CSV table of C-alpha atoms in Angstrom, one decimal:
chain,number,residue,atom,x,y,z
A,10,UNK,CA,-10.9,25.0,4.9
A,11,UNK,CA,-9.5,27.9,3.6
A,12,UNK,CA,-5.9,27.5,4.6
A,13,UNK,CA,-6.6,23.8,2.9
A,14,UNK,CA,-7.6,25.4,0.1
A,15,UNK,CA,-4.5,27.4,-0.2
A,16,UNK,CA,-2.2,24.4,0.3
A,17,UNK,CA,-3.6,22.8,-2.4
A,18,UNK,CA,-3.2,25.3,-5.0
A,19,UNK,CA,0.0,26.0,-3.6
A,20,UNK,CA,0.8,22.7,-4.5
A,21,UNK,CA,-0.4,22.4,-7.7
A,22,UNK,CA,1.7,25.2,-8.6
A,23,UNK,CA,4.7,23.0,-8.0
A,24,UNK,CA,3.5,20.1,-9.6
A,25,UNK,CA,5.0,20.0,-13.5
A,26,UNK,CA,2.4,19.5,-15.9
A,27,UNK,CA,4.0,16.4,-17.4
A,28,UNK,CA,4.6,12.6,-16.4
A,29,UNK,CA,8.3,12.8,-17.4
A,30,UNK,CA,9.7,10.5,-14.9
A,31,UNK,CA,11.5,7.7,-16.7
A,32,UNK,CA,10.7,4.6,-13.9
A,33,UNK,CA,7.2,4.8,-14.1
A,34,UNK,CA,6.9,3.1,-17.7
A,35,UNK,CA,8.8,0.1,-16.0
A,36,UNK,CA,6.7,0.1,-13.2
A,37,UNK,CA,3.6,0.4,-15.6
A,38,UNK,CA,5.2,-3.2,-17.5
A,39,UNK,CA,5.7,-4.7,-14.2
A,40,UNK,CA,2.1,-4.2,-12.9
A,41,UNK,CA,0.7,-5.5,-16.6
A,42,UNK,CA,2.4,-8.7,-16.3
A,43,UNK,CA,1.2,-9.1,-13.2
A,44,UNK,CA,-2.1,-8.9,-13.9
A,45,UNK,CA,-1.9,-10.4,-17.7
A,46,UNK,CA,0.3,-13.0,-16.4
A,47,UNK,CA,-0.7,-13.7,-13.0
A,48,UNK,CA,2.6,-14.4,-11.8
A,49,UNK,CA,5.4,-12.2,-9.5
A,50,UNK,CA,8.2,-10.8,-11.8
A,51,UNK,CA,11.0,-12.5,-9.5
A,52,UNK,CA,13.6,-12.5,-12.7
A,53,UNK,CA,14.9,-9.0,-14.9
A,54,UNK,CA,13.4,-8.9,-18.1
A,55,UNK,CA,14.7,-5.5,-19.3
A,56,UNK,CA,18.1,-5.2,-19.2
A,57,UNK,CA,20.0,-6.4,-22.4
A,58,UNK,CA,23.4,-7.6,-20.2
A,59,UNK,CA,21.6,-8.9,-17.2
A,60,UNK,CA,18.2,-10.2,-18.2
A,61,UNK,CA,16.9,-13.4,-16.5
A,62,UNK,CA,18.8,-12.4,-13.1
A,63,UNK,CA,16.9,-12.7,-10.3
A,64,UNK,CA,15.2,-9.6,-8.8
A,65,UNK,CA,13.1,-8.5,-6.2
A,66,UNK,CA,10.0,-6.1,-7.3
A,67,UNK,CA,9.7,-4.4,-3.7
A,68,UNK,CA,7.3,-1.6,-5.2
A,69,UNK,CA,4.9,-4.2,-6.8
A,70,UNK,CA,1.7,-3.0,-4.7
A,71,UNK,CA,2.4,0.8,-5.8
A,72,UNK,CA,2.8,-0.1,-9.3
A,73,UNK,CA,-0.9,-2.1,-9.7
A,74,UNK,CA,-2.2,1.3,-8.1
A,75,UNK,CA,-0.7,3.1,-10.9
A,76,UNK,CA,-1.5,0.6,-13.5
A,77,UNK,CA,-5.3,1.2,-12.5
A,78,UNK,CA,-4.7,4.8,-12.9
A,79,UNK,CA,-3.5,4.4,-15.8
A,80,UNK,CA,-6.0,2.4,-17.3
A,81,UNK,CA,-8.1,5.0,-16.8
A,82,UNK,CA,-7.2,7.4,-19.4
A,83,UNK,CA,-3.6,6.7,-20.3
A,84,UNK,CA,-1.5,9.7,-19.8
A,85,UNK,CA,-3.9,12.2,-18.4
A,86,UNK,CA,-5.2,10.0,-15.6
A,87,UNK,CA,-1.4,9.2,-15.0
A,88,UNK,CA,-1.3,12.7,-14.4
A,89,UNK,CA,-4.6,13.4,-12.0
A,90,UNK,CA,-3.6,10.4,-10.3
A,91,UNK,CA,-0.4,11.2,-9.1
A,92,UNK,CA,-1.5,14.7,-8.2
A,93,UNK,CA,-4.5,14.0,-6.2
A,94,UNK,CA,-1.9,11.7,-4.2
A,95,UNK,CA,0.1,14.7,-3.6
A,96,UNK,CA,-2.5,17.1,-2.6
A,97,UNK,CA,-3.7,14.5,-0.1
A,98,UNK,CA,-0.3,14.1,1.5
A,99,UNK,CA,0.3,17.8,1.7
A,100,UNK,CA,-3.4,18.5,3.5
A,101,UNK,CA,-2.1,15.5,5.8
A,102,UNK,CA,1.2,17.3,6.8
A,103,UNK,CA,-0.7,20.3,7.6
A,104,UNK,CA,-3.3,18.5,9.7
A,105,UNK,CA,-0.9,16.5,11.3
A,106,UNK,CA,1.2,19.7,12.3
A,107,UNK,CA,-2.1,21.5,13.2
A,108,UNK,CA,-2.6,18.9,15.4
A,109,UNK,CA,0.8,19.1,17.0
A,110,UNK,CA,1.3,22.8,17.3
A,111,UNK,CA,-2.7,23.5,17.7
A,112,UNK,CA,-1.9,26.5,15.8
A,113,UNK,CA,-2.9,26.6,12.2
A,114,UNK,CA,-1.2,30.1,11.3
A,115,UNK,CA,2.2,27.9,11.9
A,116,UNK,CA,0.8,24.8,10.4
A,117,UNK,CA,0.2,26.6,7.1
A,118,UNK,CA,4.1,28.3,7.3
A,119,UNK,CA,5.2,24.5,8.1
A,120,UNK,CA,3.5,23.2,5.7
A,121,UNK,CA,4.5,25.3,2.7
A,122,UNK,CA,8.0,24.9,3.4
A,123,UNK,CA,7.4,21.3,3.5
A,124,UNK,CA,5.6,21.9,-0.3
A,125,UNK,CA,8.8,23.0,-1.4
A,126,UNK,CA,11.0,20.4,-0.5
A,127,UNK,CA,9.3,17.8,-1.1
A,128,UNK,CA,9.0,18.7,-4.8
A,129,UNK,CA,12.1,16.9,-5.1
A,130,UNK,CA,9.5,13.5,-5.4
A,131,UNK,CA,6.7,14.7,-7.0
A,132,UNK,CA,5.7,12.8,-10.0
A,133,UNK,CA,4.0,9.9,-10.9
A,134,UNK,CA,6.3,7.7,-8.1
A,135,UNK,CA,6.2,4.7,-6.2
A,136,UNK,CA,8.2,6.3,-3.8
A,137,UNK,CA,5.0,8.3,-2.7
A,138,UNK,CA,2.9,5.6,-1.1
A,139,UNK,CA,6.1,5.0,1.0
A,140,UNK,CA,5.8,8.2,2.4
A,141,UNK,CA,2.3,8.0,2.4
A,142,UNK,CA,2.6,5.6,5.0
A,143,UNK,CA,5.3,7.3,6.4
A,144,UNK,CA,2.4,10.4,7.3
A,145,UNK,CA,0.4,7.4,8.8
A,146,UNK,CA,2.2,6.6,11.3
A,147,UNK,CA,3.1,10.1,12.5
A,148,UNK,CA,-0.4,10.4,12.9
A,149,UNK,CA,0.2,7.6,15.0
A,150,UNK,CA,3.3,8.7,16.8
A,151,UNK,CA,2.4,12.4,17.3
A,152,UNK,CA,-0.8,11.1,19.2
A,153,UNK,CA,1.0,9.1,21.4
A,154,UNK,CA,3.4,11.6,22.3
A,155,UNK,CA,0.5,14.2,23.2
A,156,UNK,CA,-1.7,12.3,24.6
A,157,UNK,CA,-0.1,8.9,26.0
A,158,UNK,CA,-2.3,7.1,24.2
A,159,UNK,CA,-3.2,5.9,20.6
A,160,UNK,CA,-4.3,3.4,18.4
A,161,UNK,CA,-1.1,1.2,18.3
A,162,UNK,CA,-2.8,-1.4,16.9
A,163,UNK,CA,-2.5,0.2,13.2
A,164,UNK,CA,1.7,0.5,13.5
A,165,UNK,CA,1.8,-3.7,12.4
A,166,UNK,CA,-0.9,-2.6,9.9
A,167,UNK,CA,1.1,0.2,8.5
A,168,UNK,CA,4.1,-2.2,7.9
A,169,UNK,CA,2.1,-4.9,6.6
A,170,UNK,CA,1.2,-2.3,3.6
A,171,UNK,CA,4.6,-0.2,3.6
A,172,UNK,CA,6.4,-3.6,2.9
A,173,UNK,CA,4.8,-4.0,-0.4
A,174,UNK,CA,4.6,-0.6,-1.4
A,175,UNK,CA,7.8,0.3,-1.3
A,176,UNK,CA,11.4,-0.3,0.0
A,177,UNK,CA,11.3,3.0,2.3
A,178,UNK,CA,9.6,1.1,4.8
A,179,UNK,CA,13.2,1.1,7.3
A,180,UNK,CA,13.1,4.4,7.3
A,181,UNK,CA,9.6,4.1,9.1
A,182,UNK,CA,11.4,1.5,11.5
A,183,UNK,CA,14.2,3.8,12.4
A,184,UNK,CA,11.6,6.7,13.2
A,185,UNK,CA,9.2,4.4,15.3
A,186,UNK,CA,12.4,3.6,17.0
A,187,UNK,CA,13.4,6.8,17.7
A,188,UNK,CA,10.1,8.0,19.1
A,189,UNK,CA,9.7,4.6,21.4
A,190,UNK,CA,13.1,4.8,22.9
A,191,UNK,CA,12.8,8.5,24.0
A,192,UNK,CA,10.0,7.2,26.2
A,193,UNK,CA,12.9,4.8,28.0
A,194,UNK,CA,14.3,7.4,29.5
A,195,UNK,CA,13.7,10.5,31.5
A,196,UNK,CA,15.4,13.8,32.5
A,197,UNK,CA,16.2,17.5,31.5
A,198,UNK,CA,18.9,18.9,29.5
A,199,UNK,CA,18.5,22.8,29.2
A,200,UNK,CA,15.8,23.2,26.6
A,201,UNK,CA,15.0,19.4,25.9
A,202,UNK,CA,13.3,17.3,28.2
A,203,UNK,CA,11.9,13.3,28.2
A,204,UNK,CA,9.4,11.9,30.3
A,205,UNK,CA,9.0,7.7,30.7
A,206,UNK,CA,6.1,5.8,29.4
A,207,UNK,CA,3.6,4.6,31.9
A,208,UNK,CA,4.2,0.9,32.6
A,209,UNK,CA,1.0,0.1,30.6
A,210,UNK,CA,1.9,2.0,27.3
A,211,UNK,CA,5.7,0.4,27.8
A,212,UNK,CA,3.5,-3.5,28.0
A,213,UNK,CA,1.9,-2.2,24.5
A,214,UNK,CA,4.8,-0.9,22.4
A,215,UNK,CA,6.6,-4.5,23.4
A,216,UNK,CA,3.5,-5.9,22.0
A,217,UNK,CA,3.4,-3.8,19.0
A,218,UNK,CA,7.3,-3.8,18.4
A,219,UNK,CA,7.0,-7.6,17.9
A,220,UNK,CA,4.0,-7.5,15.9
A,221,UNK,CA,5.6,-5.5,13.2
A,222,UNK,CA,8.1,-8.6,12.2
A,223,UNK,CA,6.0,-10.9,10.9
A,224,UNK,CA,4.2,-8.6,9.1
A,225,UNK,CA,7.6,-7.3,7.3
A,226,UNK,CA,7.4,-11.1,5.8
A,227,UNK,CA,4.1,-11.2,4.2
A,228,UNK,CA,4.9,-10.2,1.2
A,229,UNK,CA,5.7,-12.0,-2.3
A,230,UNK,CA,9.4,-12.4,-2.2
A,231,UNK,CA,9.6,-13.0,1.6
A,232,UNK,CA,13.1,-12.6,3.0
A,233,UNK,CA,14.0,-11.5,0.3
A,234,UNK,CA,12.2,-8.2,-0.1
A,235,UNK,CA,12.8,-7.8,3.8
A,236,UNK,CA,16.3,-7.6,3.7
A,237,UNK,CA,16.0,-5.8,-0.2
A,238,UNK,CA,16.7,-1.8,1.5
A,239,UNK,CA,20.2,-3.1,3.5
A,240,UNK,CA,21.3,-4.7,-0.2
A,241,UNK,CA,20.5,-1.1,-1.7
A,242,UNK,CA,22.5,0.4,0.9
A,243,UNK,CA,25.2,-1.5,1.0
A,244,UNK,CA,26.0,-3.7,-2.2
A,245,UNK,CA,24.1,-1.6,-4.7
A,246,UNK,CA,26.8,1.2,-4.7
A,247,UNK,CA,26.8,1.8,-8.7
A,248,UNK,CA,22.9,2.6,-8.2
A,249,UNK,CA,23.5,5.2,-5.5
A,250,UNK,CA,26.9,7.0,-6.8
A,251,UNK,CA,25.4,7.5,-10.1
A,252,UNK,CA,22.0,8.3,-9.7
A,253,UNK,CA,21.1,12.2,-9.0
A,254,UNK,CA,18.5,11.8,-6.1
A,255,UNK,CA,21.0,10.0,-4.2
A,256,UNK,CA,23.6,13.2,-4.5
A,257,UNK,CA,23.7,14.9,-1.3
A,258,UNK,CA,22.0,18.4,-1.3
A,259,UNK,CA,23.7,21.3,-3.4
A,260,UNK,CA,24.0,24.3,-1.0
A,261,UNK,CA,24.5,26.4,-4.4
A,262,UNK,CA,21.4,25.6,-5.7
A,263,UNK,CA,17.7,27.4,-4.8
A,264,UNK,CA,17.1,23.9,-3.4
A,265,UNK,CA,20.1,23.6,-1.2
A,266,UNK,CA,19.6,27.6,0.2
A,267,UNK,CA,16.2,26.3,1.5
A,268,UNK,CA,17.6,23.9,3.4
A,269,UNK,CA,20.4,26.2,4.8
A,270,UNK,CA,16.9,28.7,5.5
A,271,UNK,CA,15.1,25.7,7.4
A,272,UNK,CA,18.6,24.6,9.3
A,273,UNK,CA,18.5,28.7,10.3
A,274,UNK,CA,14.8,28.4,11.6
A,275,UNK,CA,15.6,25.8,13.6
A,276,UNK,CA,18.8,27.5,15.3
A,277,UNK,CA,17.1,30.3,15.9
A,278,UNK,CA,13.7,28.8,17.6
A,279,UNK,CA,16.1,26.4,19.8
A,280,UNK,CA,17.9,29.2,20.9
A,281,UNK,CA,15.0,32.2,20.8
A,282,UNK,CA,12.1,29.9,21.3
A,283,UNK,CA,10.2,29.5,24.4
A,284,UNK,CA,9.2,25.8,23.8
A,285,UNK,CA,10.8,23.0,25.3
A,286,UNK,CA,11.9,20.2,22.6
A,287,UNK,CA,10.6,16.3,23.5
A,288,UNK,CA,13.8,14.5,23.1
A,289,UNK,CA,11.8,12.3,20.6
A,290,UNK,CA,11.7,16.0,18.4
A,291,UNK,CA,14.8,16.4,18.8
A,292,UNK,CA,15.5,12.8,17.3
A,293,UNK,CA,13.3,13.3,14.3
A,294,UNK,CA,14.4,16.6,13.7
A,295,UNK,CA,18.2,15.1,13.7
A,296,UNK,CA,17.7,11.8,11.5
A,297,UNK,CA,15.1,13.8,9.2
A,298,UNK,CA,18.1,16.3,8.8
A,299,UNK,CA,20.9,13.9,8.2
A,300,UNK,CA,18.7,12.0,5.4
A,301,UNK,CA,17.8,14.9,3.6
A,302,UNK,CA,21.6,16.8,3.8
A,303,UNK,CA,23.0,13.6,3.0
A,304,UNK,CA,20.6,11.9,0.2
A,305,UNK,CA,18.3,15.2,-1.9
A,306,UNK,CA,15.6,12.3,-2.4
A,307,UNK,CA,15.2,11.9,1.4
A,308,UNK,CA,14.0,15.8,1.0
A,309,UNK,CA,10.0,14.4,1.4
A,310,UNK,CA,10.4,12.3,4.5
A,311,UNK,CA,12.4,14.9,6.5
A,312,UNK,CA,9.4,17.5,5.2
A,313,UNK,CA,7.0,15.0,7.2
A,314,UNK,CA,9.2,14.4,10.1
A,315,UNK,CA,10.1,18.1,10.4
A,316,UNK,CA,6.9,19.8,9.6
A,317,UNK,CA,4.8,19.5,12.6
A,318,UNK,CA,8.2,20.4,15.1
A,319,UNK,CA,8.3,23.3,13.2
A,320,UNK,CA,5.0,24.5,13.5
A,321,UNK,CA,4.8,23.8,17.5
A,322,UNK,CA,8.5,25.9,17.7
A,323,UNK,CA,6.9,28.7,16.1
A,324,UNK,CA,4.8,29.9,19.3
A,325,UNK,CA,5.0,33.7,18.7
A,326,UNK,CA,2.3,33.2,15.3
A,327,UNK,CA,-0.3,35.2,16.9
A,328,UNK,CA,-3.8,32.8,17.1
A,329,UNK,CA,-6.6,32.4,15.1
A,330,UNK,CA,-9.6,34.2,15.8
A,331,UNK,CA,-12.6,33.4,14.2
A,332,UNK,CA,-14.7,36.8,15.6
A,333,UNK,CA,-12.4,39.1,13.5
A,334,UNK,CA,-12.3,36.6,10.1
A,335,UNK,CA,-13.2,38.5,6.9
A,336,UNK,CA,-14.3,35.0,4.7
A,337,UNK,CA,-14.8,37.3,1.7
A,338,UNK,CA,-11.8,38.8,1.5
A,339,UNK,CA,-10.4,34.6,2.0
């Protein structure tokens, strides 16, 4: 509780005391004409060159969430709102790498590195109930790779809710991917090492792997919103040369040196450490890298993926022992 404690406040001292993120006032329109209107914005009705094109609102499901937060009191509960969100994700990193590691000393180092990056997306953001579900299903994912067994049934469910809160639900496909098909295989390679799935969690991940599908089309726009992040990646190519967050990371900048410290970590622990890397870790650990070196707004969904590999690398953090704990001095 303590450490939670300290990861909160930790957090709160990166969070800016302001709203000053210029898409959320769009987002707020968006959600009121949705509920004033009672229909799905499927045309643009704010840009002076373009307006009555058609458009896909793939965040519409983030923005009513908002919208009630804002109704609450305006500004300040704009504010509250998006930092409780925060808070909540950051305790969920360092549970989910306290359950990997099953040492909280290294969860709490994890974890507070993870603060840091991730500032990059803190703010009153749709983008933070994507990776919101992103945390979800490493919950998910991490359980199954411990204990060959977990509740696969939610995966579908995740989608089903990622798909209409946001866009960044491929990235959540790639990383379930990634995880699954290190279980296809099996073998050593110095430090790394994969083990196959037991016929009966193979039968299930089929199952769950073909559930996900049809959930990826319930959503307003069908199709449309489906295929919505390949369009961004590949026709919208104004949007990401010209936008900051899609810049790749500035090794000049404090920002960038913290990555260059976290790529250094990881060097050292694959070469120092005494912990063998799942080839599934070694997967997330790569993709997590390549997003965040290559795009500085992928910077919160490599914190999640990295996180909890960090904290089990980091096996020399001496244990916890509750005998010896001073809890006034906490």
């Amino acid at each position: 509780v303590t450490i939670a404690a300290a990861i909160a406040l930790f957090t709160y001292f990166f969070c800016a005391h302001s709203i000053a993120d210029p898409d959320i006032w769009w987002h707020l329109k968006d959600a009121q004409i949705l509920v004033q209107q009672h229909h799905w914005v499927r045309a643009d009705q704010f840009s002076y060159t373009v307006t009555g094109s058609p458009w896909v609102n793939s965040e519409w499901l983030s923005e009513l969430l908002f919208y009630g937060i804002w109704k609450i009191h305006g500004v300040t509960s704009l504010f509250f709102g998006y930092v409780v969100i925060v808070e909540l994700m950051m305790i969920g990193i360092l549970t989910l790498a306290y359950r990997a590691s099953g040492s909280i000393k290294a969860s709490a180092l994890a974890t507070g590195w993870a603060v840091v990056l991730a500032v990059v997306n803190f703010g009153p953001r749709t983008i933070l109930l994507g990776w919101a579900c992103l945390l979800a299903l490493m919950f998910v994912l991490w359980k199954l790779m411990k204990d060959g067994d977990a509740p696969l049934w939610t995966v579908p469910l995740i989608f089903l809710l990622w798909v209409n809160l946001h866009g960044s639900w491929l990235i959540g496909l790639i990383v379930f991917g990634i995880v699954v098909g290190s279980g296809f295989v099996s073998g050593r390679w110095g430090k790394v090492v994969a083990e196959k799935w037991t016929p009966g969690v193979r039968r299930r991940l089929w199952i769950t792997s073909a559930a996900i599908v049809p959930m990826l089309f319930l959503n307003p726009y069908g199709y449309k919103e489906v295929f919505y992040p390949f369009d961004l990646a590949f026709r919208q190519k104004l949007n990401v040369a010209h936008v900051v967050e899609w810049a790749s990371v500035n090794f000049h900048e404090p920002r960038g040196k913290i990555v260059f410290a976290l790529l250094l970590a990881l060097l050292l622990l694959a070469l120092a450490g005494r912990r063998q890397w799942k080839l599934a870790e070694v997967g997330m650990a790569g993709f997590g890298l390549y997003m965040s070196l290559t795009y500085v707004r992928f910077l919160f969904p490599a914190a999640i993926l990295i996180a909890p590999i960090l904290a089990r690398q980091m096996d020399f953090m001496p244990p916890y022992k509750r005998e010896v704990d001073r809890s006034w001095v906490n």
